[in-house]
Backbone as JSON, one array per atom type, in Angstrom:
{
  "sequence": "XXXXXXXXXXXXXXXXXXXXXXXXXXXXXXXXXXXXXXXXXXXXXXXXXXXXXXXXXXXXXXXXXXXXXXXXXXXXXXXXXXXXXXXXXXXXXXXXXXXXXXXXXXXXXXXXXXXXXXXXXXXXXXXXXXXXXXXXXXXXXXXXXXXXXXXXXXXXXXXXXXXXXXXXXXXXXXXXXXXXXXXXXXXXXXXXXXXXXXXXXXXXXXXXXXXXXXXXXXXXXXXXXXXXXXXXXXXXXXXXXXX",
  "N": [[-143.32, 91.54, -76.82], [-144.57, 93.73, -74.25], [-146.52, 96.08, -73.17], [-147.53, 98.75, -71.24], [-150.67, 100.12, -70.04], [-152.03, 103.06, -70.27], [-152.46, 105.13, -67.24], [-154.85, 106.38, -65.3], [-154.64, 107.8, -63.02], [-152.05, 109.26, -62.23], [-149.13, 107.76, -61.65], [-146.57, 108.54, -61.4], [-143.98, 111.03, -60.72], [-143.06, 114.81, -61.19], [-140.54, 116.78, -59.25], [-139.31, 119.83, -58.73], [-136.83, 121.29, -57.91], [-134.52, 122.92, -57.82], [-133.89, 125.59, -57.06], [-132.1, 128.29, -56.21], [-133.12, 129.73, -53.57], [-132.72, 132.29, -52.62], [-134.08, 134.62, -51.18], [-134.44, 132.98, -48.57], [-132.15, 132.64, -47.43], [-130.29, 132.83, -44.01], [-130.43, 130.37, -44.0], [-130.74, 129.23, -46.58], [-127.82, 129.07, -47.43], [-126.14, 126.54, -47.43], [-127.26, 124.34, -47.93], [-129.87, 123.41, -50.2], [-132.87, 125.14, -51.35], [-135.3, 122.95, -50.61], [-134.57, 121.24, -49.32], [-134.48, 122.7, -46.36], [-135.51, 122.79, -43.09], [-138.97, 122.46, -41.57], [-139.49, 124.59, -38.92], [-139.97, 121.98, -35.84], [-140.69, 120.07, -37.25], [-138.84, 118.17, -37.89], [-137.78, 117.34, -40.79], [-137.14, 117.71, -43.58], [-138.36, 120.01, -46.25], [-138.89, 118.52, -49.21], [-139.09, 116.46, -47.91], [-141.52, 115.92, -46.68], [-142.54, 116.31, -49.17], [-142.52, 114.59, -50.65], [-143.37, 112.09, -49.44], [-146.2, 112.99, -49.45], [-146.58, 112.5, -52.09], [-146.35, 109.74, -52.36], [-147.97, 108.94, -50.88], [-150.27, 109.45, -52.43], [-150.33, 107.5, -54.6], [-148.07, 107.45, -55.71], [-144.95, 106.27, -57.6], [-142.88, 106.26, -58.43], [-140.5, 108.95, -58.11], [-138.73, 111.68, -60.38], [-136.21, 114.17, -59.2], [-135.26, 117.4, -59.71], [-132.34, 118.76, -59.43], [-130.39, 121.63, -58.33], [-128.6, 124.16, -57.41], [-126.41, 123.62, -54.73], [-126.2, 120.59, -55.07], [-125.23, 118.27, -54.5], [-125.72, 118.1, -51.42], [-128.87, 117.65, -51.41], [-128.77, 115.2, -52.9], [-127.14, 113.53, -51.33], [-128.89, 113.53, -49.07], [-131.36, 112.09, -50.0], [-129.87, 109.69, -50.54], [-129.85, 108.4, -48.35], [-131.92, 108.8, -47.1], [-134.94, 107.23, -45.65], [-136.97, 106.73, -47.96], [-140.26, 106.21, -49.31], [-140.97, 106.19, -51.79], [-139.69, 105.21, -55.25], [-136.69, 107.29, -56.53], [-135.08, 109.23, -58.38], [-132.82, 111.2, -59.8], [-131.3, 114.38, -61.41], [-129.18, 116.62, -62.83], [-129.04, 119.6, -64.44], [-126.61, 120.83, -66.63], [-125.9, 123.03, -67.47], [-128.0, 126.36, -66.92], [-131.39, 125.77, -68.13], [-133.54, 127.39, -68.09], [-137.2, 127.92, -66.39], [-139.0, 126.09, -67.57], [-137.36, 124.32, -69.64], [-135.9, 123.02, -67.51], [-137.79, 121.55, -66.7], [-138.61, 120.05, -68.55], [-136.25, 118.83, -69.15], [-135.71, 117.18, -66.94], [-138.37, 115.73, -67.06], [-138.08, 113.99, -68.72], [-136.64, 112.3, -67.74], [-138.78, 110.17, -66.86], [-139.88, 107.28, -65.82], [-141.99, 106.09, -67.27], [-143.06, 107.52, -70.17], [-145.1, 107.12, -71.7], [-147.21, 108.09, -69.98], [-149.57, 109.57, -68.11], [-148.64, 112.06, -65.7], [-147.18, 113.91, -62.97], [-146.34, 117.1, -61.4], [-143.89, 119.26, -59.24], [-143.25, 122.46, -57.62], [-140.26, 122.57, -55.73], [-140.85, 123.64, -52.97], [-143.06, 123.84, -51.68], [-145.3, 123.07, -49.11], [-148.34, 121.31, -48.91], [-151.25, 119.89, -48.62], [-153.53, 117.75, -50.16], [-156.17, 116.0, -52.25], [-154.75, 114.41, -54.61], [-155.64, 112.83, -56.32], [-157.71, 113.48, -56.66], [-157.76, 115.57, -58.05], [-156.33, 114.62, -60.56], [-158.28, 113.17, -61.79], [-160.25, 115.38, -62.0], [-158.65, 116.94, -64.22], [-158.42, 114.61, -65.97], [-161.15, 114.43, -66.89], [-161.38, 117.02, -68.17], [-160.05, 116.92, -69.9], [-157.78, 117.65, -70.23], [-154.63, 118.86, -71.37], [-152.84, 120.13, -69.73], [-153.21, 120.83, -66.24], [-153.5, 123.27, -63.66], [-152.63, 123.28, -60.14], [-154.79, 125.43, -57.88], [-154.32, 128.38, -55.37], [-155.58, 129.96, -52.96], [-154.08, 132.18, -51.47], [-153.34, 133.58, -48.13], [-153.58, 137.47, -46.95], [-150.51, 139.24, -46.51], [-151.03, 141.21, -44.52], [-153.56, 143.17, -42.59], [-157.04, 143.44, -42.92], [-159.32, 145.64, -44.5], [-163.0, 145.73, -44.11], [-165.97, 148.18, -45.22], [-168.68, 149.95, -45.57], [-171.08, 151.13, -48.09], [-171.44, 153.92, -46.97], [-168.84, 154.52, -46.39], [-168.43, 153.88, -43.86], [-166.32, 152.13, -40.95], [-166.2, 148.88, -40.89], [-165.55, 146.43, -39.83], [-162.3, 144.62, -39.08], [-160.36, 142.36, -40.74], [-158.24, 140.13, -39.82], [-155.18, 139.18, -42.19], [-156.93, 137.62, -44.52], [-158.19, 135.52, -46.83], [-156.77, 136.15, -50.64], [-158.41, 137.63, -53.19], [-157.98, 136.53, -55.53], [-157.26, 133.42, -57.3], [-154.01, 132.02, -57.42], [-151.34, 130.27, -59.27], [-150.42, 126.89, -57.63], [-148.4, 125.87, -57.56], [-148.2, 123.11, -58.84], [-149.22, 120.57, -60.47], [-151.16, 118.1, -62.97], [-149.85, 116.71, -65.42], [-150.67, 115.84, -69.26], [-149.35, 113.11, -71.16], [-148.32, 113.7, -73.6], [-147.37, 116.97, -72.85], [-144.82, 116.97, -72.56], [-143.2, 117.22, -74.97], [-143.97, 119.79, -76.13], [-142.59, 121.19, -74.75], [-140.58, 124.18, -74.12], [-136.9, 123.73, -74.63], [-135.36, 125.6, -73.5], [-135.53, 127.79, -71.68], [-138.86, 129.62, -70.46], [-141.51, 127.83, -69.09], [-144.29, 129.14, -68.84], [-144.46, 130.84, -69.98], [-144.83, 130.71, -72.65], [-145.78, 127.69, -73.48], [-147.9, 127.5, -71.53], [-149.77, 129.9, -72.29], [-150.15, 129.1, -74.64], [-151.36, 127.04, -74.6], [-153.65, 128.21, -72.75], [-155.09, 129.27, -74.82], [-156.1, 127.65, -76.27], [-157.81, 125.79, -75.21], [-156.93, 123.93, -73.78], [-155.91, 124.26, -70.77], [-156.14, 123.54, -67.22], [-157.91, 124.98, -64.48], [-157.16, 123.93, -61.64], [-159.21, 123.97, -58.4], [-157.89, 124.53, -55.08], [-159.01, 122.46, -52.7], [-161.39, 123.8, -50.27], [-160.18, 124.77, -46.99], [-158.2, 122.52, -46.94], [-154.5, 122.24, -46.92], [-152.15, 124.55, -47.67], [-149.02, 126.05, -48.55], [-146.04, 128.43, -49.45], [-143.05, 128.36, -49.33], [-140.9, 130.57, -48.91], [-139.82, 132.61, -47.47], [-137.62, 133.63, -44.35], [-139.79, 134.27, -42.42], [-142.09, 132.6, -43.77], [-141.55, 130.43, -42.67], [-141.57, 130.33, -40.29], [-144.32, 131.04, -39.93], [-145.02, 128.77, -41.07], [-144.65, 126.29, -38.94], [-146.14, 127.36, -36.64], [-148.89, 127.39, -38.08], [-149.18, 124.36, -38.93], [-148.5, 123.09, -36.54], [-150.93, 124.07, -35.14], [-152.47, 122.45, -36.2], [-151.89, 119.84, -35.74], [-150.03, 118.61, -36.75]],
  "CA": [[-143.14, 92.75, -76.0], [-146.03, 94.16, -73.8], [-146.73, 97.68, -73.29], [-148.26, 99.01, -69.99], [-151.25, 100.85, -70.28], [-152.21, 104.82, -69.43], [-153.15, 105.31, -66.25], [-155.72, 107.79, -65.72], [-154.44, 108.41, -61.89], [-150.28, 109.22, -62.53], [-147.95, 106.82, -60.5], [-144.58, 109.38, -61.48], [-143.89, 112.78, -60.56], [-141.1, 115.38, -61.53], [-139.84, 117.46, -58.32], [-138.5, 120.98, -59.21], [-135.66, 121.3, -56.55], [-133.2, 123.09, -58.52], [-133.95, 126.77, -57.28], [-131.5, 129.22, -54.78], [-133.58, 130.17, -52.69], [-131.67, 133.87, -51.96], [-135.05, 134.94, -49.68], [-134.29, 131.98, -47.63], [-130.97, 133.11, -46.57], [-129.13, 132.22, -44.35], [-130.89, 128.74, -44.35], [-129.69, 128.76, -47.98], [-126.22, 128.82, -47.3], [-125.41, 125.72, -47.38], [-128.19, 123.38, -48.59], [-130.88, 124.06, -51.12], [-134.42, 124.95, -50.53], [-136.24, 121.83, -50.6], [-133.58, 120.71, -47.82], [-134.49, 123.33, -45.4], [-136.81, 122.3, -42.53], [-140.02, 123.61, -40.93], [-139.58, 124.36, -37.78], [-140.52, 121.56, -35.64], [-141.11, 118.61, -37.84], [-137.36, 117.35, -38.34], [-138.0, 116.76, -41.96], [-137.06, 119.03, -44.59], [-139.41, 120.22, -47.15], [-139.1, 117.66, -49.79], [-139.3, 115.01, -47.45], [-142.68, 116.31, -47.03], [-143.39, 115.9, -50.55], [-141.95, 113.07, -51.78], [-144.45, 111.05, -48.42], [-147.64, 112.98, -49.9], [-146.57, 111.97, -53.59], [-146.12, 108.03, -51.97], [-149.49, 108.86, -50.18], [-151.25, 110.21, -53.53], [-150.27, 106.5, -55.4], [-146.9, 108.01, -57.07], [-144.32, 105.42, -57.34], [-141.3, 107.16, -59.17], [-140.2, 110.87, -58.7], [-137.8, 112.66, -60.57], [-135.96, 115.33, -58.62], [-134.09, 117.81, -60.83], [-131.4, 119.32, -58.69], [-129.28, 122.76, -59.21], [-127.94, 125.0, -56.25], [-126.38, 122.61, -53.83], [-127.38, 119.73, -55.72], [-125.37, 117.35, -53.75], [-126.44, 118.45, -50.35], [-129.74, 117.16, -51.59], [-128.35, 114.2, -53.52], [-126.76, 112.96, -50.08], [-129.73, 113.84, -48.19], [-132.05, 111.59, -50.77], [-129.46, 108.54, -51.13], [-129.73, 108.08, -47.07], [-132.64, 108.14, -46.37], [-136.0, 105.53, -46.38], [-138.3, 106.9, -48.77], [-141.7, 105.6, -49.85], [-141.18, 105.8, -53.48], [-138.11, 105.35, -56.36], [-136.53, 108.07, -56.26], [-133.91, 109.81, -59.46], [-132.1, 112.84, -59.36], [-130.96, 115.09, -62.52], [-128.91, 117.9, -62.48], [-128.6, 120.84, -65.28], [-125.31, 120.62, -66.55], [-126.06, 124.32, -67.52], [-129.22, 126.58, -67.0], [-131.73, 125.97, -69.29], [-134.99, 127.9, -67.55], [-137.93, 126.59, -65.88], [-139.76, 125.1, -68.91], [-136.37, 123.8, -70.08], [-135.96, 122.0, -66.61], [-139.39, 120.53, -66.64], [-138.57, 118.66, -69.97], [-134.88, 117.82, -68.84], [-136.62, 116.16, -66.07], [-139.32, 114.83, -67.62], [-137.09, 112.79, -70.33], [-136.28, 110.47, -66.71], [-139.48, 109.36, -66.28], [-140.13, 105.67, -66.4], [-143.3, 105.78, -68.62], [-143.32, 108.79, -70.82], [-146.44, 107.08, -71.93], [-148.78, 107.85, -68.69], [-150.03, 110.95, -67.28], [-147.84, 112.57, -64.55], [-147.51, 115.29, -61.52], [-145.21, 117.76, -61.3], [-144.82, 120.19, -58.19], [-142.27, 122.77, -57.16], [-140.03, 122.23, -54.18], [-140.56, 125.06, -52.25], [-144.11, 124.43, -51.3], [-146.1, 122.12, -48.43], [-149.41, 121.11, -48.9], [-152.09, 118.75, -48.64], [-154.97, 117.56, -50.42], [-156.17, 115.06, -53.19], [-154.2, 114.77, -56.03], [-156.43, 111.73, -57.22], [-159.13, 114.03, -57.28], [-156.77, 116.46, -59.15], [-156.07, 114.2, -62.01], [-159.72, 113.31, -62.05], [-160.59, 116.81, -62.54], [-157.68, 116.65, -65.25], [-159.21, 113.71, -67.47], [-162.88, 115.11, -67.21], [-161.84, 118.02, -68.93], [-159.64, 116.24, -71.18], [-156.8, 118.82, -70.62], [-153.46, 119.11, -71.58], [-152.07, 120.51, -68.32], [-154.09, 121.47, -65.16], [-152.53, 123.72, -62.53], [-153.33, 123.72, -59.24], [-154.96, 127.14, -57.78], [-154.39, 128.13, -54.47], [-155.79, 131.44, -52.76], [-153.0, 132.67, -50.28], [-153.91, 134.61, -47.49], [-152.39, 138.7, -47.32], [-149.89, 139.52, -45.34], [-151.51, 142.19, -43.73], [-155.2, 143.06, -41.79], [-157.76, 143.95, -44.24], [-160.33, 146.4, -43.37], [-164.26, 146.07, -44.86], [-166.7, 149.27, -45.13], [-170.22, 150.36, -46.08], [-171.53, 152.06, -48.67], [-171.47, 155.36, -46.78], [-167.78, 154.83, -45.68], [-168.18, 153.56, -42.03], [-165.51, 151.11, -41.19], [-167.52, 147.84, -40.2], [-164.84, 145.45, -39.41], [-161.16, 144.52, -39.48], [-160.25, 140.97, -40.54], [-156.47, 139.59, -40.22], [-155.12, 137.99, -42.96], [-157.5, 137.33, -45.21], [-157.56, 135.18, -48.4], [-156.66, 137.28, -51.47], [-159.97, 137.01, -53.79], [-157.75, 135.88, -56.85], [-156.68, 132.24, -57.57], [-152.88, 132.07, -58.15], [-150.61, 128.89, -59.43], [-150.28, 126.58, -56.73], [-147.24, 124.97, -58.18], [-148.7, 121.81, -58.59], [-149.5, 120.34, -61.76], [-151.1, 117.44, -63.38], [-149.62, 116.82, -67.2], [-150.44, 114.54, -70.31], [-148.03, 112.42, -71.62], [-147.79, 115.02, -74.61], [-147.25, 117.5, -72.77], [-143.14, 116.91, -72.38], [-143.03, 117.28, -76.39], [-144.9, 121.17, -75.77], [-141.45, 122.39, -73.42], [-139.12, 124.77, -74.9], [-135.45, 123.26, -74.51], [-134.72, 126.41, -73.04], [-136.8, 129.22, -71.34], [-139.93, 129.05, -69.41], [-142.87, 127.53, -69.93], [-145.34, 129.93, -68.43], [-144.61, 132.64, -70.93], [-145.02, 130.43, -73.94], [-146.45, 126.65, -73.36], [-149.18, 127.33, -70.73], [-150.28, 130.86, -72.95], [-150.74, 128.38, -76.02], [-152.32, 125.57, -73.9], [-154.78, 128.47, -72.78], [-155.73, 129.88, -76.35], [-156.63, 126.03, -77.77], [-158.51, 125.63, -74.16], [-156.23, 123.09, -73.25], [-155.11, 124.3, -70.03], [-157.62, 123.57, -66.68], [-156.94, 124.89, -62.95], [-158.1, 122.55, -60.53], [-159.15, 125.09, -57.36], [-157.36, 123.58, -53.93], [-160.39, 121.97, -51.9], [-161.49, 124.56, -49.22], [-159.18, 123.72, -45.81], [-156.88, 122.25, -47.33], [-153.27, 123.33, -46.31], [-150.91, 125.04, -48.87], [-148.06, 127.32, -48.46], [-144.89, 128.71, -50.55], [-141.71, 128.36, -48.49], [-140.19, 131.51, -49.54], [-139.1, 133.2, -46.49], [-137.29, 133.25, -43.06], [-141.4, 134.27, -42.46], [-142.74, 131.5, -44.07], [-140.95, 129.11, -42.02], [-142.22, 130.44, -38.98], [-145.62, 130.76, -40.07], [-145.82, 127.27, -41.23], [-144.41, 125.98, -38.37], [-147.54, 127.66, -36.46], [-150.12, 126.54, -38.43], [-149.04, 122.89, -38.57], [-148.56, 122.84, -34.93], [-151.44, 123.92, -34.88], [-153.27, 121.52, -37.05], [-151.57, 118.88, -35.05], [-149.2, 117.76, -38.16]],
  "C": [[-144.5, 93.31, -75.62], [-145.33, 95.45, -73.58], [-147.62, 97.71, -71.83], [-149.33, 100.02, -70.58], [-151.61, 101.72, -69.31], [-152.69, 104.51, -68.32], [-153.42, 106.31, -66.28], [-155.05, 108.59, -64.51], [-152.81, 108.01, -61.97], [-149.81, 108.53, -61.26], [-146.46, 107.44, -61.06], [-144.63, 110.66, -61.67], [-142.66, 113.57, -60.62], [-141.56, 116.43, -59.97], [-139.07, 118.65, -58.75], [-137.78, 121.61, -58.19], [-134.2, 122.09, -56.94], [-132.85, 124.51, -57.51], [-132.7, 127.5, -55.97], [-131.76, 129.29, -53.67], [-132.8, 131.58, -51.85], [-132.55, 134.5, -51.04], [-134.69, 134.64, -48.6], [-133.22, 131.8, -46.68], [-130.88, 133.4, -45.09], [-129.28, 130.73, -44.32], [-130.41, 128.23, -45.74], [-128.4, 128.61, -48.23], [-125.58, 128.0, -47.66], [-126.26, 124.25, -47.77], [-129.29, 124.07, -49.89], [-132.17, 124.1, -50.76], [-134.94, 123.86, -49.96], [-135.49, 121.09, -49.46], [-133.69, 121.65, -46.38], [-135.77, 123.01, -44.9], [-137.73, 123.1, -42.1], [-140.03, 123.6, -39.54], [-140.19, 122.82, -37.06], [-141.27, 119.89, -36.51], [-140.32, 117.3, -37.98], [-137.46, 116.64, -39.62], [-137.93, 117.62, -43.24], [-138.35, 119.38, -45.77], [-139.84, 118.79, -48.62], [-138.93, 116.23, -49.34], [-140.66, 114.97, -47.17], [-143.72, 116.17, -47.85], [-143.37, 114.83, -50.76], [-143.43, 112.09, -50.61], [-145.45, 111.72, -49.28], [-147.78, 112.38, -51.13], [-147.19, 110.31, -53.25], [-147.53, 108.19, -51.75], [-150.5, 108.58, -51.64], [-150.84, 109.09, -54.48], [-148.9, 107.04, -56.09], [-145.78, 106.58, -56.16], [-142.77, 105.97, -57.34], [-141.56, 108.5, -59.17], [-138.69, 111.07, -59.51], [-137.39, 113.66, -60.05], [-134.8, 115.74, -59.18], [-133.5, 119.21, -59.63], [-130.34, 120.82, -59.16], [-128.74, 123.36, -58.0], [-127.6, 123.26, -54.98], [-126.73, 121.32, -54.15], [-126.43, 118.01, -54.69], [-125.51, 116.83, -52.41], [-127.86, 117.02, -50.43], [-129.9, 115.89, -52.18], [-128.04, 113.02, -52.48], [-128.23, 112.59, -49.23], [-130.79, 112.21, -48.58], [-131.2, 110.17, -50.71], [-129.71, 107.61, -49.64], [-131.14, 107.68, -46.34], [-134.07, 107.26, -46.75], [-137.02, 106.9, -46.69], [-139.27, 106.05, -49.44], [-141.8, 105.34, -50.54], [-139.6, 105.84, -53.69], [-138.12, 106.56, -56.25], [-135.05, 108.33, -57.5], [-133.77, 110.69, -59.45], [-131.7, 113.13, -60.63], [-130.64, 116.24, -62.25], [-128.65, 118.3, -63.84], [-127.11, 121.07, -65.43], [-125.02, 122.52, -66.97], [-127.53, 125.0, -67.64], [-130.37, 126.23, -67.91], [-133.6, 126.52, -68.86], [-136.07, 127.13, -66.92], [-138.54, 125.7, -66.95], [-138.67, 124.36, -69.67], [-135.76, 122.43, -69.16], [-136.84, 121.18, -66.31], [-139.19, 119.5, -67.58], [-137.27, 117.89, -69.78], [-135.19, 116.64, -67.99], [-137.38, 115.31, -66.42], [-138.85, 113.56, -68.51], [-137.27, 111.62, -69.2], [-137.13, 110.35, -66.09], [-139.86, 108.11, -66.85], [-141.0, 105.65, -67.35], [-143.7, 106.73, -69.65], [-144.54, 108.91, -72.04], [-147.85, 107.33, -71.01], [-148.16, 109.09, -68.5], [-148.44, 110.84, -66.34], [-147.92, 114.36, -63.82], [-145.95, 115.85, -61.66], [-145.13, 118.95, -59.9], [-143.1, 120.94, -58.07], [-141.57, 122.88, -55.77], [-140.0, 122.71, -53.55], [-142.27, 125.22, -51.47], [-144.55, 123.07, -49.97], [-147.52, 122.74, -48.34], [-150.06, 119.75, -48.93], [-153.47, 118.45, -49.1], [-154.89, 116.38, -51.44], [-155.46, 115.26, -54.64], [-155.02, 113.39, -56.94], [-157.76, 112.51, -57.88], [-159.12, 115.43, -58.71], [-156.74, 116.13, -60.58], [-157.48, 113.61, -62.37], [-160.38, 114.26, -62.95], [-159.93, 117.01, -63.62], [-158.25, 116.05, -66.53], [-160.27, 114.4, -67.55], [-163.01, 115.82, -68.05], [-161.03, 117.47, -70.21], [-158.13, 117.39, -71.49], [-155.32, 118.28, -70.82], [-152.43, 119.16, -70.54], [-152.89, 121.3, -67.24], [-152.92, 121.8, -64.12], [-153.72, 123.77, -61.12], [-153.81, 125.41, -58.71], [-155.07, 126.74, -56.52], [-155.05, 129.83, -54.12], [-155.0, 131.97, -51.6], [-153.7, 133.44, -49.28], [-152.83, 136.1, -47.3], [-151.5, 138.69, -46.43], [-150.2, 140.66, -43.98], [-153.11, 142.48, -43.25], [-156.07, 144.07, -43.16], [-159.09, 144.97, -43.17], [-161.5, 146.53, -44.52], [-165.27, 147.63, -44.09], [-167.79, 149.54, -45.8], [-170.52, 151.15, -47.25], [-171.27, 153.19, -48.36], [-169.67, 155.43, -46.48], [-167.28, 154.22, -44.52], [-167.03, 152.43, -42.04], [-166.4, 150.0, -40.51], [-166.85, 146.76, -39.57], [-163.25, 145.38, -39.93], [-160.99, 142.85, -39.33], [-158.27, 140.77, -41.0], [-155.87, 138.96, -41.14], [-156.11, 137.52, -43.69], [-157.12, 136.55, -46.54], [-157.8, 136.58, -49.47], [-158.07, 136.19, -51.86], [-159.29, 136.44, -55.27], [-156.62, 134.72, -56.22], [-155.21, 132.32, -58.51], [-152.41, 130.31, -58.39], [-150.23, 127.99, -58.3], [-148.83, 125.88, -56.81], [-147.0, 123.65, -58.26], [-149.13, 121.46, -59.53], [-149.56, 118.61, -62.18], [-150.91, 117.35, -64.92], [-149.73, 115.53, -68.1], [-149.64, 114.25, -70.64], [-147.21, 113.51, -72.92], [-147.2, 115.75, -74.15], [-145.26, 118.0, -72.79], [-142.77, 117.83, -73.99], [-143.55, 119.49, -76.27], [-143.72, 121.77, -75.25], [-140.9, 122.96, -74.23], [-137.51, 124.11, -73.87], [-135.23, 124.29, -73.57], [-135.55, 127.82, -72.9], [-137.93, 128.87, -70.58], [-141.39, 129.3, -69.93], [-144.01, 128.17, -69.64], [-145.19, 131.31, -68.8], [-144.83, 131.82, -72.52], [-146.11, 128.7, -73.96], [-147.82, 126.65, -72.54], [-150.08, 128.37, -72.04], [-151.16, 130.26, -74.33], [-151.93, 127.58, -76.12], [-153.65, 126.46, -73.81], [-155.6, 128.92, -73.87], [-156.55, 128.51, -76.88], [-157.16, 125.74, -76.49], [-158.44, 124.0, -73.61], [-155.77, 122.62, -71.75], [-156.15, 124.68, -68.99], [-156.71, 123.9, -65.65], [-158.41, 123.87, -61.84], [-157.88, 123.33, -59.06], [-158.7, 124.07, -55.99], [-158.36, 123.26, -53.05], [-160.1, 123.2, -50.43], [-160.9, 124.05, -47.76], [-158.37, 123.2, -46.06], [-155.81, 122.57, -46.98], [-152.19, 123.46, -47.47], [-150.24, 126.49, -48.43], [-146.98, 127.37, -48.69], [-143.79, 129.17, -49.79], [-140.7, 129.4, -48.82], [-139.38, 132.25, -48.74], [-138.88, 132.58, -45.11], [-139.31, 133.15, -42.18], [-142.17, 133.29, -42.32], [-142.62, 130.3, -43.5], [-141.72, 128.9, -41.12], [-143.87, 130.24, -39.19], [-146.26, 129.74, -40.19], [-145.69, 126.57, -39.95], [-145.71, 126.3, -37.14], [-148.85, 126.9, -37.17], [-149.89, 125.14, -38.56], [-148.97, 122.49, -37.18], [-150.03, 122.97, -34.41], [-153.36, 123.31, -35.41], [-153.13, 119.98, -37.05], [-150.81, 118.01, -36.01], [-147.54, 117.51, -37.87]]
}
């Protein structure tokens, strides 16, 4: 009997596709997030992903399914994707850090690194350089960081007061979760069964200085599919980024 050995750059990724989406309404109606498209592309959101995963060397995803789950089940059995492709549904809630490890159980190698991302987002950048950044530090679990821009016009001023400029949209100045994550093979063993892991598993990871964020390369494109808003907006900036 042979054994495959670690890869440093993950070839299997879990998909977190389970969620409502009640923002997203009335696009949620009747499919589940990760099934709703962006204006203009004819390709729903996790068709999106699953090609950058294929792009980024991933062979096998896991996609753990909950609202609508066979909407997305259908959607996935039909059409030509790039990589293997397994589905898992929650036979009852068991939180996000509970769904990360349900998921995680059906990955082929639960000896090699792996990516995890939630389905609700499109972006683009290196995830080789991701899990790079990952081994170097020798971490546990690296999240991606992204810096959003506000929703509203920002206004800078002088020392004395004066107003000096108004800029639209601006990035915020703090680095949030990008929902993107490279994890050690350990890390599955770390989930709570039930509850979520970013009130107890990341908090631990950061105390024992386990837990690295890997900042999203400047230009890059990332954004969190949350609203009727967000649709439109993306649909803009990809149009006009020629994507």
């Amino acid at each position: 009997m042979t054994t495959t050995a670690p890869s440093a750059t993950p070839t299997q990724a879990v998909v977190l596709a389970g969620g409502q989406g009640s923002r997203l309404r009335p696009y949620t109606d009747d499919r589940p997030k990760p099934m709703v498209e962006i204006p203009g592309t004819g390709t729903p959101i996790i068709g999106h992903q699953l090609t950058w995963l294929a792009e980024e060397g991933v062979t096998d995803a896991v996609v753990s399914c909950g609202h609508l789950a066979e909407v997305l089940q259908d959607w996935l059995a039909t059409a030509d994707l790039p990589l293997k492709v397994t589905t898992v549904v929650e036979k009852e809630p068991l939180g996000r850090g509970g769904g990360l490890k349900f998921a995680a159980a059906h990955l082929p190698h639960p000896d090699q690194a792996w990516y995890a991302t939630n389905g609700d987002i499109w972006t683009r950048f290196s995830l080789r350089a991701m899990a790079e950044f990952h081994t170097e530090r020798a971490a546990t679990a690296t999240l991606a960081l992204a810096r959003p821009r506000i929703p509203w016009g920002a206004v800078e001023t002088d020392s004395f007061g004066h107003i000096t400029d108004f800029i639209e949209s601006p990035p915020t100045s703090y680095e949030i979760n990008a929902g993107v994550y490279v994890f050690a093979p350990e890390f599955a063993e770390l989930l709570p069964s039930v509850g979520d892991h970013e009130r107890t598993t990341f908090p631990q990871l950061a105390r024992a200085r386990r837990l690295a964020g890997y900042p999203i390369p400047q230009g890059a494109y990332w954004r969190a599919i949350d609203t009727a808003k967000d649709l439109t907006e993306a649909a803009k900036e990809l149009a006009a980024l020629g994507r």
